[in-house]
PDB file of C-alpha atoms in Angstrom:
ATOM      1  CA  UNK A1008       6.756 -14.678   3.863  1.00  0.00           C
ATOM      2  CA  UNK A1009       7.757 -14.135   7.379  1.00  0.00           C
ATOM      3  CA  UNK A1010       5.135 -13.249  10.210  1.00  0.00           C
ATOM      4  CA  UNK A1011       5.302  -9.329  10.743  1.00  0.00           C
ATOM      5  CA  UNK A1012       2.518  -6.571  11.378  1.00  0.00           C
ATOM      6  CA  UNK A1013       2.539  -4.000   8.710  1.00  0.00           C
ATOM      7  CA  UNK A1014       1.618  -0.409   9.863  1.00  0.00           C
ATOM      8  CA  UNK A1015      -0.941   1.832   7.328  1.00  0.00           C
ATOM      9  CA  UNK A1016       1.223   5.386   6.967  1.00  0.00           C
ATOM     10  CA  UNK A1017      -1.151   7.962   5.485  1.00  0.00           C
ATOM     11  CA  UNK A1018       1.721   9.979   5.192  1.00  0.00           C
ATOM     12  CA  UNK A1019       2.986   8.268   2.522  1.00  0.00           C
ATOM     13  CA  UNK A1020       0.123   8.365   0.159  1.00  0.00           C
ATOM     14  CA  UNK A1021       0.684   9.395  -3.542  1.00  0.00           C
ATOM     15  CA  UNK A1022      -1.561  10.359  -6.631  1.00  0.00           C
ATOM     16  CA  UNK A1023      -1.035   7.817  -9.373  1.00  0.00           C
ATOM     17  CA  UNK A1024      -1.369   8.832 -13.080  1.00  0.00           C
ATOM     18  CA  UNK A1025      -4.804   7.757 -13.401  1.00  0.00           C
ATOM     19  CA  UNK A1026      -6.138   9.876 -10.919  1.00  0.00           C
ATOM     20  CA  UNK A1027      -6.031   7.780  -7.599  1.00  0.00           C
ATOM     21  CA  UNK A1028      -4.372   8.126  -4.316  1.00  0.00           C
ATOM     22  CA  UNK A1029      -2.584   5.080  -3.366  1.00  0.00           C
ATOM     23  CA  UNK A1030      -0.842   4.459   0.437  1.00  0.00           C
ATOM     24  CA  UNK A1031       0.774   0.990  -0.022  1.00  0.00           C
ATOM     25  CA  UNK A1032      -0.096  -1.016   2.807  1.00  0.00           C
ATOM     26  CA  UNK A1033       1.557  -4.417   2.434  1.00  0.00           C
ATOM     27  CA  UNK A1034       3.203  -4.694  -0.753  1.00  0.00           C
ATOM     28  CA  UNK A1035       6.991  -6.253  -0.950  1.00  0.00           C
ATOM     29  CA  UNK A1036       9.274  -9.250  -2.490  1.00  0.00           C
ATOM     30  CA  UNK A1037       8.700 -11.062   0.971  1.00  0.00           C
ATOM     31  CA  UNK A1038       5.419 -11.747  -0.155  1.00  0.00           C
ATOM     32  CA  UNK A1039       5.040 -11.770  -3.772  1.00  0.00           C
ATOM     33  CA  UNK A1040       1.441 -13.790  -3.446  1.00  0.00           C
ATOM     34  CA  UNK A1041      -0.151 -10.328  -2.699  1.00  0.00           C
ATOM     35  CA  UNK A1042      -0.377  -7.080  -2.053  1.00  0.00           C
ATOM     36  CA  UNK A1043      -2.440  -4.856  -0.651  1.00  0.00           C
ATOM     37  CA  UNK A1044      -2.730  -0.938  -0.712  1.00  0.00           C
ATOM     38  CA  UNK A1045      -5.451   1.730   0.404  1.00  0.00           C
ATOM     39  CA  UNK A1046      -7.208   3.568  -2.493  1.00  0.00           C
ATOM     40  CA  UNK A1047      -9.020   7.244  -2.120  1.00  0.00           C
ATOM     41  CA  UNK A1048     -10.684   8.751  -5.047  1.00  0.00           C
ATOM     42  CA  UNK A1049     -11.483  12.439  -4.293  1.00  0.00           C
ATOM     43  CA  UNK A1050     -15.323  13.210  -5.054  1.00  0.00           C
ATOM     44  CA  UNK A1051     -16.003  14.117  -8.665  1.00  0.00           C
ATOM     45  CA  UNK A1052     -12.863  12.660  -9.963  1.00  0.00           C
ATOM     46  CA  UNK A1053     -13.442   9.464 -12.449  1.00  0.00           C
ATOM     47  CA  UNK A1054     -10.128   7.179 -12.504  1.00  0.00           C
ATOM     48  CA  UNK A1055      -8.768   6.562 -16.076  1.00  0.00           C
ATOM     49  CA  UNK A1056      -9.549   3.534 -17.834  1.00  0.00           C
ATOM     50  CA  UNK A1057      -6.556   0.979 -17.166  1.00  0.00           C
ATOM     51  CA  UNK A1058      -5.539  -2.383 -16.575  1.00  0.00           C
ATOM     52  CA  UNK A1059      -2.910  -4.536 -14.146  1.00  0.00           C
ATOM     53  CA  UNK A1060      -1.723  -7.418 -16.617  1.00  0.00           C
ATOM     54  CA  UNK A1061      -1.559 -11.004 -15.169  1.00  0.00           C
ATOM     55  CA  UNK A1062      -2.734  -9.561 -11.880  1.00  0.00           C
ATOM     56  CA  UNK A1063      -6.163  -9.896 -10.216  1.00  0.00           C
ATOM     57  CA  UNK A1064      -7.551  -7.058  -8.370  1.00  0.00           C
ATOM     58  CA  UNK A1065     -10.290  -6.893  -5.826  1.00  0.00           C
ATOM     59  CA  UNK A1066     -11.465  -3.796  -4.555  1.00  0.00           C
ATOM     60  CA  UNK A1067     -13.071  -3.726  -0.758  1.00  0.00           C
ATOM     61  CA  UNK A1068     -15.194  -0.564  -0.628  1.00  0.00           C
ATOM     62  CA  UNK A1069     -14.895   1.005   3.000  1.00  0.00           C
ATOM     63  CA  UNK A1070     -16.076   4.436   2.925  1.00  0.00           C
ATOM     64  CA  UNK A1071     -18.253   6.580   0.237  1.00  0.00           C
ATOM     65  CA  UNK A1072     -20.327   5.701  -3.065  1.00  0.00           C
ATOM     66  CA  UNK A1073     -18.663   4.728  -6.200  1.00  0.00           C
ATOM     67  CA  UNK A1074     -19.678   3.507  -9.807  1.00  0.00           C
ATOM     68  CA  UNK A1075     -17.444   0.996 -11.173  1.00  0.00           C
ATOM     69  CA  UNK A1076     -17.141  -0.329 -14.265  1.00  0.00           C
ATOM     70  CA  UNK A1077     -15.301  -3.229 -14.988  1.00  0.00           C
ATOM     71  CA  UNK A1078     -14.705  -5.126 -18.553  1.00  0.00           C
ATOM     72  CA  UNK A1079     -17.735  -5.772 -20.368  1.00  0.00           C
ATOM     73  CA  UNK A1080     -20.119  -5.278 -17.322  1.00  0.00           C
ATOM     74  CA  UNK A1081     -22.479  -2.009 -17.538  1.00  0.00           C
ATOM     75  CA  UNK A1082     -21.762   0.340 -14.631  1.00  0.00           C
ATOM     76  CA  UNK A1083     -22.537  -0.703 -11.067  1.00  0.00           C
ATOM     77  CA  UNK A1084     -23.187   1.615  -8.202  1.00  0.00           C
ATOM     78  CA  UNK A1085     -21.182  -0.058  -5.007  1.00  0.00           C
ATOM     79  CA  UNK A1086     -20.524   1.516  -1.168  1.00  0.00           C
ATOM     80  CA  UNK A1087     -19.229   0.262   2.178  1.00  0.00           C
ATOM     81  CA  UNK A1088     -18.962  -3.661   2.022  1.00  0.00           C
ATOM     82  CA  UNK A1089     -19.115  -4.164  -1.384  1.00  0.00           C
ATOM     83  CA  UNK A1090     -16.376  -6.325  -3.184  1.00  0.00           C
ATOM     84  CA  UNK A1091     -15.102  -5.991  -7.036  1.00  0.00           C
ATOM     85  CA  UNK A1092     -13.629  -8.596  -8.672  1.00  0.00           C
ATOM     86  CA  UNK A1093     -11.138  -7.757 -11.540  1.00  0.00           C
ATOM     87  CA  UNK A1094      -9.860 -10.235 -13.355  1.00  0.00           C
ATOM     88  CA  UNK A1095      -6.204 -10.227 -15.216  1.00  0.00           C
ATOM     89  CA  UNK A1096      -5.632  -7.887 -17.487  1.00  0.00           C
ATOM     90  CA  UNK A1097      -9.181  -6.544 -17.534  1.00  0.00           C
ATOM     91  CA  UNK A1098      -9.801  -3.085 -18.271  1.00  0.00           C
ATOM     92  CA  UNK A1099     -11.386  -0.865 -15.524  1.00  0.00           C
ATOM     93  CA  UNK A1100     -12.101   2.661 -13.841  1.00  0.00           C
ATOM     94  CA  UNK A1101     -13.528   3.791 -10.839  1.00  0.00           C
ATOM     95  CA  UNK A1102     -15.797   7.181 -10.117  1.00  0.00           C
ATOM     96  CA  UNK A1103     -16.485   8.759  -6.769  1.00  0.00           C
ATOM     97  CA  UNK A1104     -19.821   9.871  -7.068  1.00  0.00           C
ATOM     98  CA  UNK A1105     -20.446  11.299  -3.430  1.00  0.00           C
ATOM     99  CA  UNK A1106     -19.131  14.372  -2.102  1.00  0.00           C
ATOM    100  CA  UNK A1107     -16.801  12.666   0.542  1.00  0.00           C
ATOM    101  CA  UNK A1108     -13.628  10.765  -0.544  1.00  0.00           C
ATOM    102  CA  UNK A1109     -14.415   7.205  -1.281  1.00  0.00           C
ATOM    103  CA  UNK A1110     -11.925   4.717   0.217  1.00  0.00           C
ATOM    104  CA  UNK A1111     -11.052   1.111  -0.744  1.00  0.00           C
ATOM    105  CA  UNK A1112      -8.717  -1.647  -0.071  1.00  0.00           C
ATOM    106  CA  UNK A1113      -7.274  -2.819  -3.593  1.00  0.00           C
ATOM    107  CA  UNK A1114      -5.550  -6.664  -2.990  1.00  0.00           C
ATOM    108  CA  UNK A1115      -3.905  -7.824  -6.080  1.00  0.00           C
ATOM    109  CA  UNK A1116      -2.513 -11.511  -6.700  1.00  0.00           C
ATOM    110  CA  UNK A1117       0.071 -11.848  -7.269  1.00  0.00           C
ATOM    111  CA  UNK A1118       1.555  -8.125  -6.024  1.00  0.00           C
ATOM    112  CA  UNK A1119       1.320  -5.007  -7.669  1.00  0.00           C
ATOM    113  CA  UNK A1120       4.309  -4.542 -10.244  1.00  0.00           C
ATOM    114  CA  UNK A1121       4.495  -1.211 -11.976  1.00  0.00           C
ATOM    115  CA  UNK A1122       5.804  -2.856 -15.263  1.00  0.00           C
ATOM    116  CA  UNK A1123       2.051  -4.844 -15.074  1.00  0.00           C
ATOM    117  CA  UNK A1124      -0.279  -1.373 -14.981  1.00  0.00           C
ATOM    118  CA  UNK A1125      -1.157  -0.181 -18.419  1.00  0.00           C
ATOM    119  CA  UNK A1126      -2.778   3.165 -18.793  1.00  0.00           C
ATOM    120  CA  UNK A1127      -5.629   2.243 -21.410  1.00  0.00           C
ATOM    121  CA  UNK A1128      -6.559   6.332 -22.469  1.00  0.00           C
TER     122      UNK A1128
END
């Protein structure tokens, strides 16, 4: 990796097939230990259930009020400062249940790949 300041472009957001819009903030083969991208989830809208294989996620909750559920846990209710833990390859979804967009970092180790999300429904 080699020092640098990345910038967050709105601009380039984009709606992913399970129903999230992603703005990738830091996520390239000059440092493959991580990524990181900014997640919105429009209100009402539940992501589809899905999984990043061999990855780790964790979600940062900045803005709104979402339920998440995550493998085997039971549905948890999380806002502004709140941190999810996703293990590898384990299956999750994420609901905005406000009426303002929730917002979260996602940080995945290593980086997001493409050929690592699976679509689970």
């Amino acid at each position: 990796m080699k020092e640098t300041v990345k910038r967050l472009q709105v601009d380039k957001e984009f709606l992913t097939p399970e129903g999230c819009h992603i703005v990738e903030v830091s996520n390239s083969a000059d440092d493959e230990a991580a990524s990181i991208a900014r997640a919105r989830v429009a209100p009402g809208v539940t992501t589809r259930w899905h999984r990043v294989k061999d990855t780790a996620e964790r979600y940062v909750i900045l803005q709104g009020r979402g339920r998440v559920e995550v493998g085997d846990l039971p549905p948890q209710e999380v806002g502004p400062g709140d941190v999810v833990l996703i293990p590898p390859s384990v299956r999750q979804r994420i609901a905005n249940v406000s009426s303002a967009d929730l917002i979260f970092l996602a940080i995945c180790t290593p980086r997001f790949r493409n050929d690592a999300y699976e679509q689970l429904e």
